[in-house]
CSV table of C-alpha atoms in Angstrom, one decimal:
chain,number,residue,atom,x,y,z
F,1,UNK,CA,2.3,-21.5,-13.5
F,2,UNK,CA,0.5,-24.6,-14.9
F,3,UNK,CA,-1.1,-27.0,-12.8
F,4,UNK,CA,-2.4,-26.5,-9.4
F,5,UNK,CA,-1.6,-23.6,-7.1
F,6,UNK,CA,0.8,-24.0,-4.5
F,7,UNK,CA,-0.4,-23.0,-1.4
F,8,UNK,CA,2.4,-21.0,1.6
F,9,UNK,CA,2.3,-20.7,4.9
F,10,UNK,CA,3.5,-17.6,6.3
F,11,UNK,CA,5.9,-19.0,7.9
F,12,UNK,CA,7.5,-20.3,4.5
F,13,UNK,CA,6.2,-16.4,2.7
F,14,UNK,CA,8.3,-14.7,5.6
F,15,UNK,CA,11.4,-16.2,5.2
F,16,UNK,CA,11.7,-14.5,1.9
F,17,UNK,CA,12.8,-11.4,3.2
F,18,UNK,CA,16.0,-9.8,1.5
F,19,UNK,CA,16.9,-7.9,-1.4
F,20,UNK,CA,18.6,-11.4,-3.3
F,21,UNK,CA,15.1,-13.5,-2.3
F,22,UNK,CA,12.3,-11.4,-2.0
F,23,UNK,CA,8.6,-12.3,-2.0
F,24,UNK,CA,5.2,-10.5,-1.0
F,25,UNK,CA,1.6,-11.2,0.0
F,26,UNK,CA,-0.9,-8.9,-1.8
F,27,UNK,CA,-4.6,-10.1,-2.0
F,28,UNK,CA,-4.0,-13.5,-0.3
F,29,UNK,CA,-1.5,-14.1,-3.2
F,30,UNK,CA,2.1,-14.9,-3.1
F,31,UNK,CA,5.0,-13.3,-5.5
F,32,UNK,CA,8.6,-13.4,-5.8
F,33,UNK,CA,9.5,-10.7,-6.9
F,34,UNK,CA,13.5,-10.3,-6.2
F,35,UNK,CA,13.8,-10.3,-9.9
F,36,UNK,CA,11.9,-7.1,-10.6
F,37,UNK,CA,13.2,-5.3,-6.7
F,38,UNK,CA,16.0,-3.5,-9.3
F,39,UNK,CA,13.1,-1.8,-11.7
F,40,UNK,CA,10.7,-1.0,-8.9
F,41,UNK,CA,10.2,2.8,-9.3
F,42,UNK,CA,10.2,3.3,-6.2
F,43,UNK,CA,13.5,1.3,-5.3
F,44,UNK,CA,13.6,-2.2,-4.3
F,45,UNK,CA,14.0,-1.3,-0.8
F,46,UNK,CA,10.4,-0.3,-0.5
F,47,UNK,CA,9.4,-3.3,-1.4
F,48,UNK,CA,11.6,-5.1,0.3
F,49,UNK,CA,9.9,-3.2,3.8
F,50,UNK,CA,6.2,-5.0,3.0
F,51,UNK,CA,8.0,-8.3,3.2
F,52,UNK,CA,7.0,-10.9,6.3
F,53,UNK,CA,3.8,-9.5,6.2
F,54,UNK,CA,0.3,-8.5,4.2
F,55,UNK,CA,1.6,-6.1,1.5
F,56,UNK,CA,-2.2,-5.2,0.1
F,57,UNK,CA,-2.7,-1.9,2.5
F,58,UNK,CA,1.2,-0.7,1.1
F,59,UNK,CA,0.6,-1.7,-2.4
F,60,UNK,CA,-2.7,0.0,-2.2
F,61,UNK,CA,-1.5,3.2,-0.5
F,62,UNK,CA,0.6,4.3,-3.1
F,63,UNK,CA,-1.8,3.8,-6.3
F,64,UNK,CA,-0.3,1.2,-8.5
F,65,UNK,CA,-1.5,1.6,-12.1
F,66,UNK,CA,-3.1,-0.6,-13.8
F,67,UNK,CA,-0.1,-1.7,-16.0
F,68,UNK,CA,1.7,-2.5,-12.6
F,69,UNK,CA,-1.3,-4.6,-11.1
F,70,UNK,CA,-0.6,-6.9,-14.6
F,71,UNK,CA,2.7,-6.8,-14.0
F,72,UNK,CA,2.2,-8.8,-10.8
F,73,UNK,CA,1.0,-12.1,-12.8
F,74,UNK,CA,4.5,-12.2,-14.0
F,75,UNK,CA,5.7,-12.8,-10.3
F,76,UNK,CA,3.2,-14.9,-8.7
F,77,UNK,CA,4.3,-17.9,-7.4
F,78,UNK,CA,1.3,-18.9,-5.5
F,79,UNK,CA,-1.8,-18.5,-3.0
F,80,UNK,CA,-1.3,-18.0,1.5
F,81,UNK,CA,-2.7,-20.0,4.2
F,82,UNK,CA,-4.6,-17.2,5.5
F,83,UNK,CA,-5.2,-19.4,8.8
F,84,UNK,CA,-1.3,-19.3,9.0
F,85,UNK,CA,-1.0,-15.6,9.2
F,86,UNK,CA,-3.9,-15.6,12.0
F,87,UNK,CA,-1.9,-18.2,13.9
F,88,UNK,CA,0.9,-15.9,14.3
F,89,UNK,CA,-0.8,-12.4,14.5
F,90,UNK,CA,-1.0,-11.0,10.9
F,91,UNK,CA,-3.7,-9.2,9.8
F,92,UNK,CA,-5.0,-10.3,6.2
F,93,UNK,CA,-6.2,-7.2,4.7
F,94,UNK,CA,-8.2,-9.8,2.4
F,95,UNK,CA,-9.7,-11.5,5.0
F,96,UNK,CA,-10.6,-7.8,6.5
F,97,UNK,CA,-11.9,-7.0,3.6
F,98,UNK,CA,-14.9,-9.2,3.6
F,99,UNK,CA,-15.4,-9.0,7.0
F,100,UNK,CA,-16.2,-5.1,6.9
F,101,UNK,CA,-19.9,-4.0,6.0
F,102,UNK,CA,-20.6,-1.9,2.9
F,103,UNK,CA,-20.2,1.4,3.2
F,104,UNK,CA,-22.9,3.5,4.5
F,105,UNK,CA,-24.8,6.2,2.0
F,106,UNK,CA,-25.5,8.4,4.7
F,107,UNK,CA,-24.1,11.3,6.6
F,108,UNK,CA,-22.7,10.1,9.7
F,109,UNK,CA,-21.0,12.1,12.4
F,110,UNK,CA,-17.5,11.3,11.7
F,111,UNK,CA,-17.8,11.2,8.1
F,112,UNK,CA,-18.7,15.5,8.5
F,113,UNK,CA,-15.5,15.4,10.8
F,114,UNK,CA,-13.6,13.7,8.3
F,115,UNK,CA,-14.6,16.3,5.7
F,116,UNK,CA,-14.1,18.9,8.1
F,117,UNK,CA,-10.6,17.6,8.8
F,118,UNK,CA,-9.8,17.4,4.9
F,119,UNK,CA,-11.0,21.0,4.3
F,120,UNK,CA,-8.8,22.2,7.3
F,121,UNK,CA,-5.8,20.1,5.9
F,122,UNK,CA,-6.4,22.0,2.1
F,123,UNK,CA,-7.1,25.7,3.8
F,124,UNK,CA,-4.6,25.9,6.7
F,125,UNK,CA,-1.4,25.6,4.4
F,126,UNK,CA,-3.2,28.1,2.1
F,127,UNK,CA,-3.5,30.6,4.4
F,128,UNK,CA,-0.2,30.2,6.0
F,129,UNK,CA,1.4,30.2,1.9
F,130,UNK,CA,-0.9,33.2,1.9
F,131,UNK,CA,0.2,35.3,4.6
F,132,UNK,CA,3.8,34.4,3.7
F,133,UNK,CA,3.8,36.0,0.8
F,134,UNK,CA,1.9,39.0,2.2
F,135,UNK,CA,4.6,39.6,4.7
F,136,UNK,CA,7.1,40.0,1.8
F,137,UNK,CA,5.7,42.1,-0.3
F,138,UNK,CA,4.7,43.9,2.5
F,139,UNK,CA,8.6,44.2,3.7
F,140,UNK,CA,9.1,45.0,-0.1
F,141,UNK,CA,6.8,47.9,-0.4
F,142,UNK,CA,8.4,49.6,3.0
């Protein structure tokens, strides 16, 4: 795109919400991306579901590679108005972003629950796996 960037409202972003005219927010950045919905690993519906809203925490969540985050400078079309997605209730994971403080180094409370709660999440399907199988070869062996 040459020349200056063209600023949306989300108003304008949000009606760009079907599978023929589809376009995203990611990063306080606009992209129409109808033309790729049909090579989108995923399917095109997917990302057709982050439409009319900030698509950063989806497109995030699932990992893109870095070969996919290029791919997005072949769609963008321009920047948002984050003040227009405020006006009408949308959170900005941009503007989120700056707003939260550096993580802390230390050991805090919930971050020992958190770990606690991952270890649980690895070791409880484990076990169950575990005795599964020990129940059958335990049948076998009778």
């Amino acid at each position: 795109m040459s020349g200056e960037r063209k600023v949306y409202t989300f108003a304008e972003v949000s009606q760009h919400k079907t599978y023929n005219d589809c376009w995203i927010i990611i990063d306080g950045k606009v992209y129409d991306v109808t033309k790729f919905l049909d090579d989108h690993p995923g399917g095109g519906d997917v990302v057709v579901s982050s439409t009319a809203k900030d698509a950063t925490d989806d497109f995030e969540d699932v990992g893109h590679s870095k070969n996919a985050r290029k791919m997005l400078n072949d769609y963008y079309i321009g920047d948002i108005d984050l003040s227009t997605m405020k006006s009408v209730g949308v959170k900005s994971s941009t503007s989120s972003k700056q707003a939260q403080p550096p993580p802390s180094s230390t050991w805090s409370s919930s971050s020992s629950s958190n770990l606690t709660t991952k270890i649980f999440q690895f070791l409880i399907p484990l076990i169950i796996l575990g005795l599964a199988f020990g129940v059958r070869f335990y049948k076998k062996s009778e």
